[in-house]
């Protein structure tokens, strides 16, 4: 999109000039051009100027539908730090901290509302070095992953429900009812790990930049969107094709019939007004950050300057 900018002539005999200049569409969450630029810039900035050369693991947390309206992340990262520190025989002092960047997704893979959290977390913890916060920090890698995700999910569930109860979002009866559920509704995945050997390989699907691009992914992919026109040429249906690994589990209202053949994709078909209704529901609120920093990556943490100075884009630069 562009706008015509008119330049006022300085003299009467000067011919007015017109220039076509680009401007931002300001459509949060639904502009493919703006989202593509945001994904590329965010991933490049995090790889070059924030995350030092350490292993990184992706954590994904999903909450029950009753709690998705106010999705918090502080309790989640506190439990991750406990898990990482539990792999060391003697917990070091002062308190070790992880470095994490979280991305709040308000959407699912099929134009549906599904709030969940993606986080890129260092697979280890940071400590102040022998020279204090101003010197190079010490990093304690996790090494072999020994975490019990079932136990971690249960601890996160109890902490999150207790937080919602303190804030008044749940009463005592609702909190006790959720704690008694056989299926808690909480889900945590941590199977994707980026090693130092794969971190900076260009165009590699296991590189850190590829992972961060995935974490910053928009609500829908334009290449999977198509329209069905009627005999008069008007759009009567909107088709959205799901990714292959999501197609097999896609069921429910508003979701098209799918083939069970290997490699077949599920399809979501909506009327134009249904499509606009879903799209409006996926627009993020204004003046909200799309990603947040935690642990040693937090803006006010004493070790942030020393940790980010180790990023490959900051090597050799004066603080």
PDB file of C-alpha atoms in Angstrom:
ATOM      1  CA  UNK A   1       0.000   0.000   0.000  1.00  0.00           C
ATOM      2  CA  UNK A   2       1.150   3.518  -0.664  1.00  0.00           C
ATOM      3  CA  UNK A   3       0.035   7.107  -0.383  1.00  0.00           C
ATOM      4  CA  UNK A   4       0.609  10.119  -2.651  1.00  0.00           C
ATOM      5  CA  UNK A   5       2.667  12.829  -0.984  1.00  0.00           C
ATOM      6  CA  UNK A   6       2.376  16.301  -2.513  1.00  0.00           C
ATOM      7  CA  UNK A   7       5.297  18.701  -2.129  1.00  0.00           C
ATOM      8  CA  UNK A   8       4.434  22.407  -2.076  1.00  0.00           C
ATOM      9  CA  UNK A   9       6.478  24.383  -4.658  1.00  0.00           C
ATOM     10  CA  UNK A  10       8.911  26.994  -3.322  1.00  0.00           C
ATOM     11  CA  UNK A  11       8.303  29.388  -6.185  1.00  0.00           C
ATOM     12  CA  UNK A  12       5.337  30.166  -8.413  1.00  0.00           C
ATOM     13  CA  UNK A  13       7.068  28.916 -11.542  1.00  0.00           C
ATOM     14  CA  UNK A  14       7.996  25.563  -9.933  1.00  0.00           C
ATOM     15  CA  UNK A  15       5.914  22.559 -10.954  1.00  0.00           C
ATOM     16  CA  UNK A  16       4.444  20.661  -7.950  1.00  0.00           C
ATOM     17  CA  UNK A  17       6.070  17.295  -7.362  1.00  0.00           C
ATOM     18  CA  UNK A  18       4.364  14.092  -6.316  1.00  0.00           C
ATOM     19  CA  UNK A  19       6.023  11.104  -4.696  1.00  0.00           C
ATOM     20  CA  UNK A  20       4.588   7.699  -3.864  1.00  0.00           C
ATOM     21  CA  UNK A  21       5.674   6.726  -0.347  1.00  0.00           C
ATOM     22  CA  UNK A  22       4.892   3.544   1.575  1.00  0.00           C
ATOM     23  CA  UNK A  23       3.128   3.591   4.921  1.00  0.00           C
ATOM     24  CA  UNK A  24       2.256   0.993   7.543  1.00  0.00           C
ATOM     25  CA  UNK A  25      -1.238  -0.469   7.350  1.00  0.00           C
ATOM     26  CA  UNK A  26      -1.482  -0.552  11.202  1.00  0.00           C
ATOM     27  CA  UNK A  27      -3.560  -3.734  11.049  1.00  0.00           C
ATOM     28  CA  UNK A  28      -2.353  -5.659  14.072  1.00  0.00           C
ATOM     29  CA  UNK A  29      -2.173  -9.402  13.586  1.00  0.00           C
ATOM     30  CA  UNK A  30      -3.743  -9.694  10.121  1.00  0.00           C
ATOM     31  CA  UNK A  31      -1.293  -8.044   7.712  1.00  0.00           C
ATOM     32  CA  UNK A  32       0.982 -10.675   6.096  1.00  0.00           C
ATOM     33  CA  UNK A  33       3.534  -8.052   5.022  1.00  0.00           C
ATOM     34  CA  UNK A  34       3.860  -6.507   8.481  1.00  0.00           C
ATOM     35  CA  UNK A  35       3.972  -9.923  10.141  1.00  0.00           C
ATOM     36  CA  UNK A  36       6.666 -11.198   7.793  1.00  0.00           C
ATOM     37  CA  UNK A  37       8.830  -8.182   8.571  1.00  0.00           C
ATOM     38  CA  UNK A  38       8.152  -8.533  12.303  1.00  0.00           C
ATOM     39  CA  UNK A  39       9.113 -12.225  12.307  1.00  0.00           C
ATOM     40  CA  UNK A  40      12.380 -11.627  10.441  1.00  0.00           C
ATOM     41  CA  UNK A  41      13.404  -8.608  12.528  1.00  0.00           C
ATOM     42  CA  UNK A  42      12.516 -10.207  15.868  1.00  0.00           C
ATOM     43  CA  UNK A  43      14.340 -13.473  15.180  1.00  0.00           C
ATOM     44  CA  UNK A  44      17.436 -11.717  13.831  1.00  0.00           C
ATOM     45  CA  UNK A  45      17.585  -9.318  16.791  1.00  0.00           C
ATOM     46  CA  UNK A  46      17.257 -12.099  19.375  1.00  0.00           C
ATOM     47  CA  UNK A  47      19.907 -14.278  17.726  1.00  0.00           C
ATOM     48  CA  UNK A  48      22.411 -11.468  17.126  1.00  0.00           C
ATOM     49  CA  UNK A  49      21.960  -9.209  20.158  1.00  0.00           C
ATOM     50  CA  UNK A  50      20.173 -11.013  23.010  1.00  0.00           C
ATOM     51  CA  UNK A  51      20.746 -14.780  23.263  1.00  0.00           C
ATOM     52  CA  UNK A  52      24.377 -15.803  23.892  1.00  0.00           C
ATOM     53  CA  UNK A  53      25.897 -19.014  22.430  1.00  0.00           C
ATOM     54  CA  UNK A  54      24.220 -21.499  24.792  1.00  0.00           C
ATOM     55  CA  UNK A  55      21.770 -24.365  24.145  1.00  0.00           C
ATOM     56  CA  UNK A  56      18.128 -23.281  23.924  1.00  0.00           C
ATOM     57  CA  UNK A  57      14.987 -25.355  24.486  1.00  0.00           C
ATOM     58  CA  UNK A  58      11.459 -24.541  23.374  1.00  0.00           C
ATOM     59  CA  UNK A  59       8.755 -24.825  26.030  1.00  0.00           C
ATOM     60  CA  UNK A  60       5.068 -24.761  25.120  1.00  0.00           C
ATOM     61  CA  UNK A  61       2.360 -24.436  27.775  1.00  0.00           C
ATOM     62  CA  UNK A  62      -1.383 -24.625  27.282  1.00  0.00           C
ATOM     63  CA  UNK A  63      -4.039 -23.954  29.938  1.00  0.00           C
ATOM     64  CA  UNK A  64      -7.667 -25.046  30.323  1.00  0.00           C
ATOM     65  CA  UNK A  65     -10.212 -22.952  28.447  1.00  0.00           C
ATOM     66  CA  UNK A  66     -11.488 -21.460  31.718  1.00  0.00           C
ATOM     67  CA  UNK A  67      -8.101 -19.827  32.395  1.00  0.00           C
ATOM     68  CA  UNK A  68      -6.998 -18.809  28.895  1.00  0.00           C
ATOM     69  CA  UNK A  69      -8.487 -15.329  29.188  1.00  0.00           C
ATOM     70  CA  UNK A  70      -5.710 -14.235  31.567  1.00  0.00           C
ATOM     71  CA  UNK A  71      -2.672 -16.337  30.694  1.00  0.00           C
ATOM     72  CA  UNK A  72       0.252 -15.704  33.036  1.00  0.00           C
ATOM     73  CA  UNK A  73       3.862 -16.775  32.634  1.00  0.00           C
ATOM     74  CA  UNK A  74       5.798 -15.891  35.802  1.00  0.00           C
ATOM     75  CA  UNK A  75       4.855 -19.098  37.672  1.00  0.00           C
ATOM     76  CA  UNK A  76       5.766 -21.128  34.611  1.00  0.00           C
ATOM     77  CA  UNK A  77       9.329 -19.791  34.416  1.00  0.00           C
ATOM     78  CA  UNK A  78       9.803 -20.077  38.187  1.00  0.00           C
ATOM     79  CA  UNK A  79       9.072 -23.803  37.949  1.00  0.00           C
ATOM     80  CA  UNK A  80      11.420 -24.191  34.972  1.00  0.00           C
ATOM     81  CA  UNK A  81      14.225 -22.619  37.019  1.00  0.00           C
ATOM     82  CA  UNK A  82      13.533 -25.072  39.836  1.00  0.00           C
ATOM     83  CA  UNK A  83      13.665 -27.958  37.379  1.00  0.00           C
ATOM     84  CA  UNK A  84      16.980 -26.838  35.899  1.00  0.00           C
ATOM     85  CA  UNK A  85      18.533 -26.234  39.318  1.00  0.00           C
ATOM     86  CA  UNK A  86      17.371 -29.648  40.578  1.00  0.00           C
ATOM     87  CA  UNK A  87      19.788 -31.313  38.133  1.00  0.00           C
ATOM     88  CA  UNK A  88      22.731 -30.001  40.179  1.00  0.00           C
ATOM     89  CA  UNK A  89      23.707 -31.812  43.370  1.00  0.00           C
ATOM     90  CA  UNK A  90      24.296 -28.604  45.330  1.00  0.00           C
ATOM     91  CA  UNK A  91      22.158 -25.612  44.310  1.00  0.00           C
ATOM     92  CA  UNK A  92      24.554 -22.696  43.808  1.00  0.00           C
ATOM     93  CA  UNK A  93      24.239 -19.353  45.524  1.00  0.00           C
ATOM     94  CA  UNK A  94      23.144 -16.696  44.674  1.00  0.00           C
ATOM     95  CA  UNK A  95      19.953 -17.854  43.023  1.00  0.00           C
ATOM     96  CA  UNK A  96      20.631 -19.014  39.447  1.00  0.00           C
ATOM     97  CA  UNK A  97      18.409 -17.626  36.719  1.00  0.00           C
ATOM     98  CA  UNK A  98      17.416 -18.770  33.266  1.00  0.00           C
ATOM     99  CA  UNK A  99      17.162 -16.517  30.244  1.00  0.00           C
ATOM    100  CA  UNK A 100      13.891 -16.716  28.352  1.00  0.00           C
ATOM    101  CA  UNK A 101      11.873 -14.992  25.644  1.00  0.00           C
ATOM    102  CA  UNK A 102       8.138 -15.781  25.619  1.00  0.00           C
ATOM    103  CA  UNK A 103       5.604 -15.369  22.828  1.00  0.00           C
ATOM    104  CA  UNK A 104       1.901 -15.359  23.671  1.00  0.00           C
ATOM    105  CA  UNK A 105      -0.139 -16.956  20.905  1.00  0.00           C
ATOM    106  CA  UNK A 106      -3.835 -16.108  20.962  1.00  0.00           C
ATOM    107  CA  UNK A 107      -4.702 -18.424  18.093  1.00  0.00           C
ATOM    108  CA  UNK A 108      -4.626 -22.059  17.053  1.00  0.00           C
ATOM    109  CA  UNK A 109      -3.574 -23.607  13.780  1.00  0.00           C
ATOM    110  CA  UNK A 110      -6.998 -23.369  12.122  1.00  0.00           C
ATOM    111  CA  UNK A 111      -8.143 -19.749  12.582  1.00  0.00           C
ATOM    112  CA  UNK A 112      -9.491 -20.619  16.042  1.00  0.00           C
ATOM    113  CA  UNK A 113      -8.947 -18.806  19.325  1.00  0.00           C
ATOM    114  CA  UNK A 114      -6.515 -20.772  21.466  1.00  0.00           C
ATOM    115  CA  UNK A 115      -4.300 -18.871  23.908  1.00  0.00           C
ATOM    116  CA  UNK A 116      -1.041 -20.672  24.689  1.00  0.00           C
ATOM    117  CA  UNK A 117       2.556 -19.766  25.393  1.00  0.00           C
ATOM    118  CA  UNK A 118       5.730 -20.479  23.412  1.00  0.00           C
ATOM    119  CA  UNK A 119       9.042 -19.761  25.110  1.00  0.00           C
ATOM    120  CA  UNK A 120      12.670 -20.055  24.054  1.00  0.00           C
ATOM    121  CA  UNK A 121      14.528 -20.825  27.300  1.00  0.00           C
ATOM    122  CA  UNK A 122      18.248 -21.328  27.835  1.00  0.00           C
ATOM    123  CA  UNK A 123      18.927 -24.979  28.612  1.00  0.00           C
ATOM    124  CA  UNK A 124      20.802 -24.064  31.747  1.00  0.00           C
ATOM    125  CA  UNK A 125      21.133 -21.256  34.286  1.00  0.00           C
ATOM    126  CA  UNK A 126      23.319 -18.161  34.665  1.00  0.00           C
ATOM    127  CA  UNK A 127      25.281 -17.030  37.715  1.00  0.00           C
ATOM    128  CA  UNK A 128      27.460 -13.977  38.371  1.00  0.00           C
ATOM    129  CA  UNK A 129      31.089 -14.655  37.479  1.00  0.00           C
ATOM    130  CA  UNK A 130      34.091 -14.135  39.774  1.00  0.00           C
ATOM    131  CA  UNK A 131      34.167 -10.432  38.857  1.00  0.00           C
ATOM    132  CA  UNK A 132      30.544  -9.773  39.819  1.00  0.00           C
ATOM    133  CA  UNK A 133      27.685  -8.533  37.614  1.00  0.00           C
ATOM    134  CA  UNK A 134      30.060  -6.438  35.487  1.00  0.00           C
ATOM    135  CA  UNK A 135      32.225  -9.403  34.483  1.00  0.00           C
ATOM    136  CA  UNK A 136      31.474 -12.395  32.258  1.00  0.00           C
ATOM    137  CA  UNK A 137      28.717 -14.549  33.809  1.00  0.00           C
ATOM    138  CA  UNK A 138      28.982 -18.261  34.530  1.00  0.00           C
ATOM    139  CA  UNK A 139      26.655 -20.667  32.734  1.00  0.00           C
ATOM    140  CA  UNK A 140      25.676 -24.030  34.190  1.00  0.00           C
ATOM    141  CA  UNK A 141      24.325 -26.210  31.367  1.00  0.00           C
ATOM    142  CA  UNK A 142      21.559 -28.669  32.010  1.00  0.00           C
ATOM    143  CA  UNK A 143      23.369 -31.464  30.242  1.00  0.00           C
ATOM    144  CA  UNK A 144      21.238 -34.578  29.906  1.00  0.00           C
ATOM    145  CA  UNK A 145      17.551 -33.757  30.237  1.00  0.00           C
ATOM    146  CA  UNK A 146      16.119 -35.513  33.288  1.00  0.00           C
ATOM    147  CA  UNK A 147      13.025 -33.458  33.847  1.00  0.00           C
ATOM    148  CA  UNK A 148       9.706 -35.075  34.706  1.00  0.00           C
ATOM    149  CA  UNK A 149       7.181 -33.121  32.652  1.00  0.00           C
ATOM    150  CA  UNK A 150       4.236 -34.749  34.435  1.00  0.00           C
ATOM    151  CA  UNK A 151       5.491 -33.527  37.821  1.00  0.00           C
ATOM    152  CA  UNK A 152       6.338 -30.107  36.364  1.00  0.00           C
ATOM    153  CA  UNK A 153       2.852 -29.841  34.828  1.00  0.00           C
ATOM    154  CA  UNK A 154       1.268 -30.654  38.192  1.00  0.00           C
ATOM    155  CA  UNK A 155       3.339 -28.000  39.993  1.00  0.00           C
ATOM    156  CA  UNK A 156       2.511 -25.407  37.347  1.00  0.00           C
ATOM    157  CA  UNK A 157      -1.170 -26.328  37.585  1.00  0.00           C
ATOM    158  CA  UNK A 158      -1.279 -25.796  41.368  1.00  0.00           C
ATOM    159  CA  UNK A 159       0.654 -22.518  41.217  1.00  0.00           C
ATOM    160  CA  UNK A 160      -1.453 -21.093  38.395  1.00  0.00           C
ATOM    161  CA  UNK A 161      -4.761 -22.058  40.033  1.00  0.00           C
ATOM    162  CA  UNK A 162      -3.571 -20.570  43.334  1.00  0.00           C
ATOM    163  CA  UNK A 163      -2.627 -17.351  41.497  1.00  0.00           C
ATOM    164  CA  UNK A 164      -6.044 -17.117  39.830  1.00  0.00           C
ATOM    165  CA  UNK A 165      -7.692 -17.697  43.200  1.00  0.00           C
ATOM    166  CA  UNK A 166      -5.671 -14.913  44.867  1.00  0.00           C
ATOM    167  CA  UNK A 167      -6.515 -12.518  42.045  1.00  0.00           C
ATOM    168  CA  UNK A 168     -10.241 -13.259  42.331  1.00  0.00           C
ATOM    169  CA  UNK A 169     -10.639 -14.886  38.924  1.00  0.00           C
ATOM    170  CA  UNK A 170     -11.601 -18.184  40.613  1.00  0.00           C
ATOM    171  CA  UNK A 171     -13.530 -18.725  43.822  1.00  0.00           C
ATOM    172  CA  UNK A 172     -12.646 -21.456  46.302  1.00  0.00           C
ATOM    173  CA  UNK A 173     -15.228 -23.883  44.904  1.00  0.00           C
ATOM    174  CA  UNK A 174     -14.054 -23.451  41.279  1.00  0.00           C
ATOM    175  CA  UNK A 175     -10.378 -23.817  42.285  1.00  0.00           C
ATOM    176  CA  UNK A 176     -11.088 -27.022  44.223  1.00  0.00           C
ATOM    177  CA  UNK A 177     -13.125 -28.354  41.318  1.00  0.00           C
ATOM    178  CA  UNK A 178     -10.261 -27.753  38.848  1.00  0.00           C
ATOM    179  CA  UNK A 179      -7.735 -29.404  41.174  1.00  0.00           C
ATOM    180  CA  UNK A 180      -9.972 -32.487  41.292  1.00  0.00           C
ATOM    181  CA  UNK A 181     -10.104 -32.910  37.509  1.00  0.00           C
ATOM    182  CA  UNK A 182      -8.724 -36.215  36.272  1.00  0.00           C
ATOM    183  CA  UNK A 183      -7.464 -34.458  33.142  1.00  0.00           C
ATOM    184  CA  UNK A 184      -6.002 -31.186  34.396  1.00  0.00           C
ATOM    185  CA  UNK A 185      -6.267 -29.359  31.066  1.00  0.00           C
ATOM    186  CA  UNK A 186      -2.654 -28.189  31.443  1.00  0.00           C
ATOM    187  CA  UNK A 187      -0.167 -29.290  28.810  1.00  0.00           C
ATOM    188  CA  UNK A 188       3.608 -28.715  28.683  1.00  0.00           C
ATOM    189  CA  UNK A 189       5.961 -29.771  25.893  1.00  0.00           C
ATOM    190  CA  UNK A 190       9.746 -29.405  25.844  1.00  0.00           C
ATOM    191  CA  UNK A 191      11.003 -31.789  23.169  1.00  0.00           C
ATOM    192  CA  UNK A 192      12.661 -29.238  20.836  1.00  0.00           C
ATOM    193  CA  UNK A 193      16.257 -28.389  21.775  1.00  0.00           C
ATOM    194  CA  UNK A 194      18.701 -26.280  19.751  1.00  0.00           C
ATOM    195  CA  UNK A 195      22.306 -27.344  20.276  1.00  0.00           C
ATOM    196  CA  UNK A 196      25.360 -25.185  19.700  1.00  0.00           C
ATOM    197  CA  UNK A 197      26.231 -27.190  16.572  1.00  0.00           C
ATOM    198  CA  UNK A 198      22.863 -26.427  14.961  1.00  0.00           C
ATOM    199  CA  UNK A 199      22.298 -22.943  16.354  1.00  0.00           C
ATOM    200  CA  UNK A 200      23.713 -20.796  13.537  1.00  0.00           C
ATOM    201  CA  UNK A 201      23.397 -23.077  10.496  1.00  0.00           C
ATOM    202  CA  UNK A 202      21.773 -20.936   7.752  1.00  0.00           C
ATOM    203  CA  UNK A 203      18.340 -22.047   6.491  1.00  0.00           C
ATOM    204  CA  UNK A 204      18.385 -25.093   8.776  1.00  0.00           C
ATOM    205  CA  UNK A 205      15.092 -26.169  10.317  1.00  0.00           C
ATOM    206  CA  UNK A 206      16.808 -26.812  13.657  1.00  0.00           C
ATOM    207  CA  UNK A 207      18.636 -23.488  13.857  1.00  0.00           C
ATOM    208  CA  UNK A 208      17.848 -20.976  16.587  1.00  0.00           C
ATOM    209  CA  UNK A 209      16.576 -18.370  14.132  1.00  0.00           C
ATOM    210  CA  UNK A 210      14.179 -20.912  12.622  1.00  0.00           C
ATOM    211  CA  UNK A 211      12.842 -21.722  16.105  1.00  0.00           C
ATOM    212  CA  UNK A 212      12.335 -18.047  16.949  1.00  0.00           C
ATOM    213  CA  UNK A 213      10.557 -17.450  13.639  1.00  0.00           C
ATOM    214  CA  UNK A 214       8.205 -20.285  14.539  1.00  0.00           C
ATOM    215  CA  UNK A 215       7.600 -18.825  18.011  1.00  0.00           C
ATOM    216  CA  UNK A 216       6.733 -15.435  16.452  1.00  0.00           C
ATOM    217  CA  UNK A 217       4.454 -16.991  13.825  1.00  0.00           C
ATOM    218  CA  UNK A 218       1.293 -15.007  12.878  1.00  0.00           C
ATOM    219  CA  UNK A 219      -2.313 -16.119  13.266  1.00  0.00           C
ATOM    220  CA  UNK A 220      -2.552 -17.531   9.741  1.00  0.00           C
ATOM    221  CA  UNK A 221      -0.427 -18.214   6.679  1.00  0.00           C
ATOM    222  CA  UNK A 222      -1.458 -16.393   3.510  1.00  0.00           C
ATOM    223  CA  UNK A 223      -0.332 -19.226   1.214  1.00  0.00           C
ATOM    224  CA  UNK A 224      -2.858 -21.582   2.845  1.00  0.00           C
ATOM    225  CA  UNK A 225      -5.749 -19.193   2.249  1.00  0.00           C
ATOM    226  CA  UNK A 226      -7.930 -19.369  -0.881  1.00  0.00           C
ATOM    227  CA  UNK A 227     -11.440 -18.409  -1.959  1.00  0.00           C
ATOM    228  CA  UNK A 228     -14.305 -20.221  -3.682  1.00  0.00           C
ATOM    229  CA  UNK A 229     -16.364 -18.096  -6.073  1.00  0.00           C
ATOM    230  CA  UNK A 230     -19.940 -18.646  -7.173  1.00  0.00           C
ATOM    231  CA  UNK A 231     -21.319 -18.570 -10.722  1.00  0.00           C
ATOM    232  CA  UNK A 232     -21.636 -14.774 -10.511  1.00  0.00           C
ATOM    233  CA  UNK A 233     -17.990 -14.346  -9.480  1.00  0.00           C
ATOM    234  CA  UNK A 234     -18.741 -13.417  -5.860  1.00  0.00           C
ATOM    235  CA  UNK A 235     -16.820 -15.037  -3.014  1.00  0.00           C
ATOM    236  CA  UNK A 236     -19.034 -17.583  -1.279  1.00  0.00           C
ATOM    237  CA  UNK A 237     -16.537 -19.580   0.806  1.00  0.00           C
ATOM    238  CA  UNK A 238     -13.106 -19.070   2.369  1.00  0.00           C
ATOM    239  CA  UNK A 239     -10.822 -22.129   2.455  1.00  0.00           C
ATOM    240  CA  UNK A 240      -7.923 -22.515   4.867  1.00  0.00           C
ATOM    241  CA  UNK A 241      -5.696 -25.582   4.510  1.00  0.00           C
ATOM    242  CA  UNK A 242      -4.085 -26.876   7.694  1.00  0.00           C
ATOM    243  CA  UNK A 243      -0.499 -27.999   7.914  1.00  0.00           C
ATOM    244  CA  UNK A 244       0.060 -31.695   7.380  1.00  0.00           C
ATOM    245  CA  UNK A 245       0.927 -32.579  10.980  1.00  0.00           C
ATOM    246  CA  UNK A 246      -2.238 -30.862  12.272  1.00  0.00           C
ATOM    247  CA  UNK A 247      -4.707 -32.299   9.764  1.00  0.00           C
ATOM    248  CA  UNK A 248      -5.151 -35.716  11.339  1.00  0.00           C
ATOM    249  CA  UNK A 249      -6.412 -34.335  14.669  1.00  0.00           C
ATOM    250  CA  UNK A 250      -8.691 -31.641  13.250  1.00  0.00           C
ATOM    251  CA  UNK A 251     -12.359 -32.263  14.121  1.00  0.00           C
ATOM    252  CA  UNK A 252     -15.311 -30.151  15.188  1.00  0.00           C
ATOM    253  CA  UNK A 253     -17.789 -27.600  13.837  1.00  0.00           C
ATOM    254  CA  UNK A 254     -16.721 -25.359  10.988  1.00  0.00           C
ATOM    255  CA  UNK A 255     -13.930 -27.720  10.009  1.00  0.00           C
ATOM    256  CA  UNK A 256     -14.123 -29.375   6.626  1.00  0.00           C
ATOM    257  CA  UNK A 257     -14.047 -33.099   5.950  1.00  0.00           C
ATOM    258  CA  UNK A 258     -10.572 -34.479   5.424  1.00  0.00           C
ATOM    259  CA  UNK A 259      -9.125 -37.469   3.684  1.00  0.00           C
ATOM    260  CA  UNK A 260      -7.437 -40.169   5.724  1.00  0.00           C
ATOM    261  CA  UNK A 261      -4.873 -40.838   2.999  1.00  0.00           C
ATOM    262  CA  UNK A 262      -1.213 -40.325   3.998  1.00  0.00           C
ATOM    263  CA  UNK A 263      -0.175 -36.758   3.294  1.00  0.00           C
ATOM    264  CA  UNK A 264      -3.733 -35.432   3.014  1.00  0.00           C
ATOM    265  CA  UNK A 265      -4.522 -32.063   4.600  1.00  0.00           C
ATOM    266  CA  UNK A 266      -7.513 -30.954   6.611  1.00  0.00           C
ATOM    267  CA  UNK A 267      -9.471 -27.967   5.312  1.00  0.00           C
ATOM    268  CA  UNK A 268     -11.462 -25.293   7.155  1.00  0.00           C
ATOM    269  CA  UNK A 269     -14.256 -23.738   5.088  1.00  0.00           C
ATOM    270  CA  UNK A 270     -16.046 -20.579   6.254  1.00  0.00           C
ATOM    271  CA  UNK A 271     -18.404 -18.024   4.822  1.00  0.00           C
ATOM    272  CA  UNK A 272     -16.908 -14.538   4.313  1.00  0.00           C
ATOM    273  CA  UNK A 273     -18.665 -13.210   7.426  1.00  0.00           C
ATOM    274  CA  UNK A 274     -17.550 -16.201   9.518  1.00  0.00           C
ATOM    275  CA  UNK A 275     -13.992 -15.642   8.307  1.00  0.00           C
ATOM    276  CA  UNK A 276     -14.089 -11.943   9.247  1.00  0.00           C
ATOM    277  CA  UNK A 277     -15.586 -12.810  12.641  1.00  0.00           C
ATOM    278  CA  UNK A 278     -12.763 -15.235  13.400  1.00  0.00           C
ATOM    279  CA  UNK A 279     -10.146 -12.852  12.083  1.00  0.00           C
ATOM    280  CA  UNK A 280     -11.414 -10.028  14.305  1.00  0.00           C
ATOM    281  CA  UNK A 281     -11.224 -12.348  17.316  1.00  0.00           C
ATOM    282  CA  UNK A 282      -7.542 -13.061  16.612  1.00  0.00           C
ATOM    283  CA  UNK A 283      -6.417  -9.417  16.458  1.00  0.00           C
ATOM    284  CA  UNK A 284      -4.121  -8.789  19.461  1.00  0.00           C
ATOM    285  CA  UNK A 285      -5.006  -5.957  21.852  1.00  0.00           C
ATOM    286  CA  UNK A 286      -3.365  -2.585  21.229  1.00  0.00           C
ATOM    287  CA  UNK A 287      -0.223  -1.425  23.020  1.00  0.00           C
ATOM    288  CA  UNK A 288       0.737  -4.949  24.109  1.00  0.00           C
ATOM    289  CA  UNK A 289       4.167  -6.437  23.533  1.00  0.00           C
ATOM    290  CA  UNK A 290       4.199  -9.470  21.250  1.00  0.00           C
ATOM    291  CA  UNK A 291       7.116 -11.013  23.117  1.00  0.00           C
ATOM    292  CA  UNK A 292       8.504 -10.589  26.637  1.00  0.00           C
ATOM    293  CA  UNK A 293      11.879 -11.103  28.294  1.00  0.00           C
ATOM    294  CA  UNK A 294      12.372 -13.131  31.477  1.00  0.00           C
ATOM    295  CA  UNK A 295      15.183 -14.054  33.858  1.00  0.00           C
ATOM    296  CA  UNK A 296      18.577 -12.650  32.907  1.00  0.00           C
ATOM    297  CA  UNK A 297      17.073 -11.288  29.668  1.00  0.00           C
ATOM    298  CA  UNK A 298      14.682  -9.036  31.615  1.00  0.00           C
ATOM    299  CA  UNK A 299      15.483  -5.315  31.155  1.00  0.00           C
ATOM    300  CA  UNK A 300      16.222  -4.642  34.838  1.00  0.00           C
ATOM    301  CA  UNK A 301      18.143  -7.806  35.703  1.00  0.00           C
ATOM    302  CA  UNK A 302      21.700  -7.112  36.952  1.00  0.00           C
ATOM    303  CA  UNK A 303      23.199  -9.725  34.624  1.00  0.00           C
ATOM    304  CA  UNK A 304      21.401  -8.662  31.450  1.00  0.00           C
ATOM    305  CA  UNK A 305      24.214  -6.442  30.197  1.00  0.00           C
ATOM    306  CA  UNK A 306      26.898  -9.059  30.825  1.00  0.00           C
ATOM    307  CA  UNK A 307      24.847 -11.908  29.337  1.00  0.00           C
ATOM    308  CA  UNK A 308      23.742 -10.106  26.180  1.00  0.00           C
ATOM    309  CA  UNK A 309      27.312  -8.879  25.625  1.00  0.00           C
ATOM    310  CA  UNK A 310      28.164 -12.503  24.751  1.00  0.00           C
ATOM    311  CA  UNK A 311      25.698 -12.556  21.836  1.00  0.00           C
ATOM    312  CA  UNK A 312      27.479 -12.899  18.499  1.00  0.00           C
ATOM    313  CA  UNK A 313      26.311  -9.484  17.256  1.00  0.00           C
ATOM    314  CA  UNK A 314      27.626  -7.721  20.377  1.00  0.00           C
ATOM    315  CA  UNK A 315      31.123  -9.246  20.467  1.00  0.00           C
ATOM    316  CA  UNK A 316      33.729  -6.512  20.272  1.00  0.00           C
ATOM    317  CA  UNK A 317      31.287  -3.686  20.963  1.00  0.00           C
ATOM    318  CA  UNK A 318      31.769  -1.385  23.903  1.00  0.00           C
ATOM    319  CA  UNK A 319      28.963  -1.357  26.500  1.00  0.00           C
TER     320      UNK A 319
END
